[in-house]
N, CA and C atoms as an extended XYZ file, in Angstrom:
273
Properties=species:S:1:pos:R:3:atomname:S:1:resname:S:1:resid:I:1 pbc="F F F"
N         0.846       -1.168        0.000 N   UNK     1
C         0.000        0.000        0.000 CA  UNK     1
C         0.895        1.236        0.000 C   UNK     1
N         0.571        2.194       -1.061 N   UNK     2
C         1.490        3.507       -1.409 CA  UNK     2
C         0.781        4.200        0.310 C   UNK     2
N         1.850        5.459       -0.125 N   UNK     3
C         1.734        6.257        1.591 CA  UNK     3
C         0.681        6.896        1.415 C   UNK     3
N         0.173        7.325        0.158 N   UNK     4
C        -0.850        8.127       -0.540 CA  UNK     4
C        -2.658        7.756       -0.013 C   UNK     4
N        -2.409        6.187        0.253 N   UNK     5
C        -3.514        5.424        0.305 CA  UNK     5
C        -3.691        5.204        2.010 C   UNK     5
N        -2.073        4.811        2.966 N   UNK     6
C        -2.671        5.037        3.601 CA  UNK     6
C        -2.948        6.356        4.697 C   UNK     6
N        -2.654        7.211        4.170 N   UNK     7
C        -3.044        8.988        4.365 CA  UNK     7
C        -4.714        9.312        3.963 C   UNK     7
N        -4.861        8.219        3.072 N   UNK     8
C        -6.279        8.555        2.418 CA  UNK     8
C        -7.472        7.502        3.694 C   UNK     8
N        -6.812        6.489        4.041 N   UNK     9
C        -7.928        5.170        4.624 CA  UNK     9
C        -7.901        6.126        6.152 C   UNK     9
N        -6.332        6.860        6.370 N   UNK    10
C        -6.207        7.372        7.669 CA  UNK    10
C        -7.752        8.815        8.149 C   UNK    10
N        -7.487        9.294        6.776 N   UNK    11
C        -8.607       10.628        6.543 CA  UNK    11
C        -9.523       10.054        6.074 C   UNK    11
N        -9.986        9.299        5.645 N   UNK    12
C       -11.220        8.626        5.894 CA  UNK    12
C       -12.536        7.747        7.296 C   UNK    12
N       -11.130        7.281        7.644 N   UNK    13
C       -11.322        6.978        9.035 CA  UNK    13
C       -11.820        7.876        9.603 C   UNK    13
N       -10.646        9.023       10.132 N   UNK    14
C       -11.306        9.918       10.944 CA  UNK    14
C       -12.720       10.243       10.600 C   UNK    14
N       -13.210       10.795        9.558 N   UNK    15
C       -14.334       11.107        9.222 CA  UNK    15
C       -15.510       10.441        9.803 C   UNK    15
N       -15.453        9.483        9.286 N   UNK    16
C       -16.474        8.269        8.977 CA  UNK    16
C       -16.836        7.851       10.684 C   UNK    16
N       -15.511        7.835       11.936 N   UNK    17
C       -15.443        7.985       13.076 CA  UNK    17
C       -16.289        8.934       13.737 C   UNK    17
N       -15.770       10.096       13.384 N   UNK    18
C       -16.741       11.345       13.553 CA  UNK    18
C       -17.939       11.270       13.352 C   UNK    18
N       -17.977       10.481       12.303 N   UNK    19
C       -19.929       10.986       12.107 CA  UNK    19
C       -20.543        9.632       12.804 C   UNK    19
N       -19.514        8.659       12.941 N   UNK    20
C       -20.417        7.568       13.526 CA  UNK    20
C       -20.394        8.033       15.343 C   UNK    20
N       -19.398        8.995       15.873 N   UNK    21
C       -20.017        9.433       17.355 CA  UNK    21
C       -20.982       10.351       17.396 C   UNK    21
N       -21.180       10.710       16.402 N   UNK    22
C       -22.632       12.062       15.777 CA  UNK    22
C       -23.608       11.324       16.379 C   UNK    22
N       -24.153       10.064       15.441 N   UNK    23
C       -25.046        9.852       15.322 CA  UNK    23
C       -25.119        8.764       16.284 C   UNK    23
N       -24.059        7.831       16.616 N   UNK    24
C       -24.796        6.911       18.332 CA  UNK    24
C       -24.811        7.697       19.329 C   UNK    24
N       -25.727        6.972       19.959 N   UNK    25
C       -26.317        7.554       21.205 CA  UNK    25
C       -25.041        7.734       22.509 C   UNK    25
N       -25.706        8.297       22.878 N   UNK    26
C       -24.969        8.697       24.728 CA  UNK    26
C       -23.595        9.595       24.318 C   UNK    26
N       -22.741        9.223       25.163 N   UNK    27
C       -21.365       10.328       25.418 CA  UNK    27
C       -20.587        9.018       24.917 C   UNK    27
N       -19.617        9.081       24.515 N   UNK    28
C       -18.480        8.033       23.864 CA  UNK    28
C       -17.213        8.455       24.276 C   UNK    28
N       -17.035        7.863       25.443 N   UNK    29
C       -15.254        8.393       26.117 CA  UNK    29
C       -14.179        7.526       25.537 C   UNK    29
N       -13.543        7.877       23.860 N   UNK    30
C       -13.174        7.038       23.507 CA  UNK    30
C       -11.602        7.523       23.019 C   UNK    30
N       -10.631        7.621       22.923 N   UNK    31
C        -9.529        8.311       22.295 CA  UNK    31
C        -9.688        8.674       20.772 C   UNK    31
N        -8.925        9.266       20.411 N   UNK    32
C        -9.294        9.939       18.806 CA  UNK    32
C        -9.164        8.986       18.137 C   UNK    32
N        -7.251        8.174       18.315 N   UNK    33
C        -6.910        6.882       17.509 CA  UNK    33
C        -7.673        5.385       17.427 C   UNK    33
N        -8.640        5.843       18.490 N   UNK    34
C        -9.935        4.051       18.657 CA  UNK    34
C       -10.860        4.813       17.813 C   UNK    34
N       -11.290        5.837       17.533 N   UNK    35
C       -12.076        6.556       16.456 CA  UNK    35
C       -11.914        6.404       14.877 C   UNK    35
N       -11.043        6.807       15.037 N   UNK    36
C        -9.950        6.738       13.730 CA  UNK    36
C       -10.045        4.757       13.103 C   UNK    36
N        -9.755        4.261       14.172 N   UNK    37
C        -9.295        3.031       13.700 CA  UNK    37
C       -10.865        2.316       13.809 C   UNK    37
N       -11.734        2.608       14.389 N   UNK    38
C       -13.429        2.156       13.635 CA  UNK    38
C       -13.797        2.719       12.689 C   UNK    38
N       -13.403        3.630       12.588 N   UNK    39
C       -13.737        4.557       11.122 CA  UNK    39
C       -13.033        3.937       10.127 C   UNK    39
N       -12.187        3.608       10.163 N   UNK    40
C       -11.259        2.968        8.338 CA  UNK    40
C       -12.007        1.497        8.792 C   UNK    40
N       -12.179        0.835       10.068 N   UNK    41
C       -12.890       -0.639        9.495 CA  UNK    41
C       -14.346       -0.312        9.531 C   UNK    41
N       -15.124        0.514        9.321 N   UNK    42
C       -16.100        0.547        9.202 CA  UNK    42
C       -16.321        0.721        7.641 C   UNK    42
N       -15.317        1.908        7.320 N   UNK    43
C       -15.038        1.884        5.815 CA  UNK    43
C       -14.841        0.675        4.820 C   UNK    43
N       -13.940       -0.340        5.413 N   UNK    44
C       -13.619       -1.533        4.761 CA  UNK    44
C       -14.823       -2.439        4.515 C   UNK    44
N       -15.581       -2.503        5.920 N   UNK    45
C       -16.373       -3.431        6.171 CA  UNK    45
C       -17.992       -3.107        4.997 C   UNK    45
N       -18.165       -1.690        5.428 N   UNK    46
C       -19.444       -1.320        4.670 CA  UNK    46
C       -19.084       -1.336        2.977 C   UNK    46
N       -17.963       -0.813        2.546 N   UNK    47
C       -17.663       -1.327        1.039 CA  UNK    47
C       -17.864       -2.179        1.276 C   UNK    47
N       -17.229       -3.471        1.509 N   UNK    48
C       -17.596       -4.874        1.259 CA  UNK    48
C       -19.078       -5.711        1.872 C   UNK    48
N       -19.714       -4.898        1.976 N   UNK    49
C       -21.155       -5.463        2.341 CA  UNK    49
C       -22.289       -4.532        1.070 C   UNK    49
N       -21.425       -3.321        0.379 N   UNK    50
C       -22.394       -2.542       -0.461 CA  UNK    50
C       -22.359       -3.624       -1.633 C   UNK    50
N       -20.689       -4.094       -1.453 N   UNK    51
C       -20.382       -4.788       -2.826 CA  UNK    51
C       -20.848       -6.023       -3.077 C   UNK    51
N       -21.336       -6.959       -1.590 N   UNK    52
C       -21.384       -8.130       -2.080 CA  UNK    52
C       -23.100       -7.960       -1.978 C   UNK    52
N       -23.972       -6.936       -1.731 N   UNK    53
C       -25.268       -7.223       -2.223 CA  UNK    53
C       -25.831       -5.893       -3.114 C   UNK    53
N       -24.378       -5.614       -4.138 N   UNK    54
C       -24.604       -5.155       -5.367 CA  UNK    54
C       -24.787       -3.544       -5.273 C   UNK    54
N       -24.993       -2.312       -4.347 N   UNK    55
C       -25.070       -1.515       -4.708 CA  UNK    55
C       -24.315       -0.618       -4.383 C   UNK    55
N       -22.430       -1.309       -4.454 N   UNK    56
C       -21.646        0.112       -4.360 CA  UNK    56
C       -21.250        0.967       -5.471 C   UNK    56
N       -21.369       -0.167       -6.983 N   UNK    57
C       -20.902        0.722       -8.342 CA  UNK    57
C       -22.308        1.267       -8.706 C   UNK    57
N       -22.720        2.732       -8.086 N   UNK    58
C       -24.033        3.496       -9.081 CA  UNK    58
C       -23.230        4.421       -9.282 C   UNK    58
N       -24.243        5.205      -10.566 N   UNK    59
C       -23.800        6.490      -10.618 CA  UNK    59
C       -23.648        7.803       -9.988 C   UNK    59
N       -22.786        8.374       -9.948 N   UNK    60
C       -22.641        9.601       -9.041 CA  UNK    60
C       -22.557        8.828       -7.554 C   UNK    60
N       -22.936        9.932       -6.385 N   UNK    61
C       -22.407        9.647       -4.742 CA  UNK    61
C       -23.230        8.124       -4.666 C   UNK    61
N       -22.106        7.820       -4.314 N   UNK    62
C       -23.142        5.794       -3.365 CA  UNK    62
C       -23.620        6.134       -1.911 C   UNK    62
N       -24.177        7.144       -1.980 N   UNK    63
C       -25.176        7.414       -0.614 CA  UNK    63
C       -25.565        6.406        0.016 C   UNK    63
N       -26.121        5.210       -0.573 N   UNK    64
C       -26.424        3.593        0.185 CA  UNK    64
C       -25.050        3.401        1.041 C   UNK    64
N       -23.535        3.103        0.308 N   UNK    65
C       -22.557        3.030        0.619 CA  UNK    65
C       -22.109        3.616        1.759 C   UNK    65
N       -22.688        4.873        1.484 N   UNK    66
C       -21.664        5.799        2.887 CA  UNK    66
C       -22.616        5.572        4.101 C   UNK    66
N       -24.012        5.713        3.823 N   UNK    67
C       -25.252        5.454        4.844 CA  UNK    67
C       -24.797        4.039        5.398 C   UNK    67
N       -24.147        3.439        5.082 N   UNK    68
C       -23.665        1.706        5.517 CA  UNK    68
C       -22.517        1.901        6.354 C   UNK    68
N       -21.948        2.480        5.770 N   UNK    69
C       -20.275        2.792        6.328 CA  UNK    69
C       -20.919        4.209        7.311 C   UNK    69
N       -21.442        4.726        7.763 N   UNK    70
C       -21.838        5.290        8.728 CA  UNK    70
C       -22.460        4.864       10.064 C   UNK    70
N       -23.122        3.674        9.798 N   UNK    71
C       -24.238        3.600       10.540 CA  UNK    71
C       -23.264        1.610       11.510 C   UNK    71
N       -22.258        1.301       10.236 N   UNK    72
C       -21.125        0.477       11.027 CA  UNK    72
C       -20.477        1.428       12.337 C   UNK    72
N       -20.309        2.594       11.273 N   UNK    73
C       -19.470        3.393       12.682 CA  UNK    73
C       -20.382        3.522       13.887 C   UNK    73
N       -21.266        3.831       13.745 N   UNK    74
C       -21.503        3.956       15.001 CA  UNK    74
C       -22.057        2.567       15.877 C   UNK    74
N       -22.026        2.048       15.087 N   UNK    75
C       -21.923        0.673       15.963 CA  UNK    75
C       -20.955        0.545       16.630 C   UNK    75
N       -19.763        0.846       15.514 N   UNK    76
C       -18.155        0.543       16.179 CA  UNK    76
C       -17.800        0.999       17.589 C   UNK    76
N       -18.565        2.698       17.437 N   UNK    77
C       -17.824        3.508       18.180 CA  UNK    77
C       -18.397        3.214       19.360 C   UNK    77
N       -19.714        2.382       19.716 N   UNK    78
C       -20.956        2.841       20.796 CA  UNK    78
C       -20.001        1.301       21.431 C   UNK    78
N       -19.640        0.430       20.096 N   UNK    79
C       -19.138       -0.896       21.039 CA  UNK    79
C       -17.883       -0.740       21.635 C   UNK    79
N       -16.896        0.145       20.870 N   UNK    80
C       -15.432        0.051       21.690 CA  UNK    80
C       -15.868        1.219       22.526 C   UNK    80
N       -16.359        2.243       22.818 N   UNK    81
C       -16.845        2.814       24.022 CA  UNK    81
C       -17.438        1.406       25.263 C   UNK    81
N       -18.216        0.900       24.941 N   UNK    82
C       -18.796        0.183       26.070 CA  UNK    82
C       -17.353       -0.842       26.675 C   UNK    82
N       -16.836       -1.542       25.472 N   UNK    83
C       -15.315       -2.169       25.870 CA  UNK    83
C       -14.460       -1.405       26.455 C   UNK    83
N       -14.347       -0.336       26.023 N   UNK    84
C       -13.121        0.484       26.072 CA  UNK    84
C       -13.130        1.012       27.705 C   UNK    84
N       -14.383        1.389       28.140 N   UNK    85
C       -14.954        1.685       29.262 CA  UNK    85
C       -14.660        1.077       30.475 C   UNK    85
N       -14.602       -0.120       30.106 N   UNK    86
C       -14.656       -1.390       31.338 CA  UNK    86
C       -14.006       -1.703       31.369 C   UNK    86
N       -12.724       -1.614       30.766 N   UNK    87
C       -11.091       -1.929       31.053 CA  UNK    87
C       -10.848       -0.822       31.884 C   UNK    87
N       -11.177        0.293       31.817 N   UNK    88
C       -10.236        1.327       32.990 CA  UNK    88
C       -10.493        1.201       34.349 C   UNK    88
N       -10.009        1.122       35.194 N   UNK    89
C        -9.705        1.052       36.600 CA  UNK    89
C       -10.275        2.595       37.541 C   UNK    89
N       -11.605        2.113       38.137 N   UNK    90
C       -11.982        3.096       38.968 CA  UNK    90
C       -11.656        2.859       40.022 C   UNK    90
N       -11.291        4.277       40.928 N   UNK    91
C       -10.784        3.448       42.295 CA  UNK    91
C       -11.222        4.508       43.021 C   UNK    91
């Protein structure tokens, strides 16, 4: 993978992160880089779920696509929040 690509999956991530703590529910006490890194597999994951039931090649924006890869994120983000949560040590 050129550096080009992963600068691009990196700024994608973030994004896709971002909008998936938008839109799940509650407060998400999560670091930027656990954001970041549900956001590029949310990216991976929702391409490959637009693709294997056919509607990531349309014309113009794949709105289905990104609405998929959005709505992973915030799955991602609401689940490594709830994980992420219960590893830290209250005392």
């Amino acid at each position: 993978m050129a550096v080009s690509g992963i600068i691009s999956a990196v700024v994608i991530g973030l994004i896709l992160g971002v909008l998936g703590k938008l839109v799940a529910p509650g407060k998400q006490s999560i670091p930027w880089w656990l954001t970041i890194l549900v956001g590029i597999i949310a990216a991976f994951l929702g391409t490959a779920i637009a693709r294997g039931l056919g509607y990531a090649d349309t014309k113009g924006i794949d709105w289905l696509e990104i609405i998929t890869q959005v709505v992973l994120a915030a799955i991602g983000v609401t689940l490594a929040a709830s994980l992420y949560g219960k590893r830290q040590v209250k005392g």
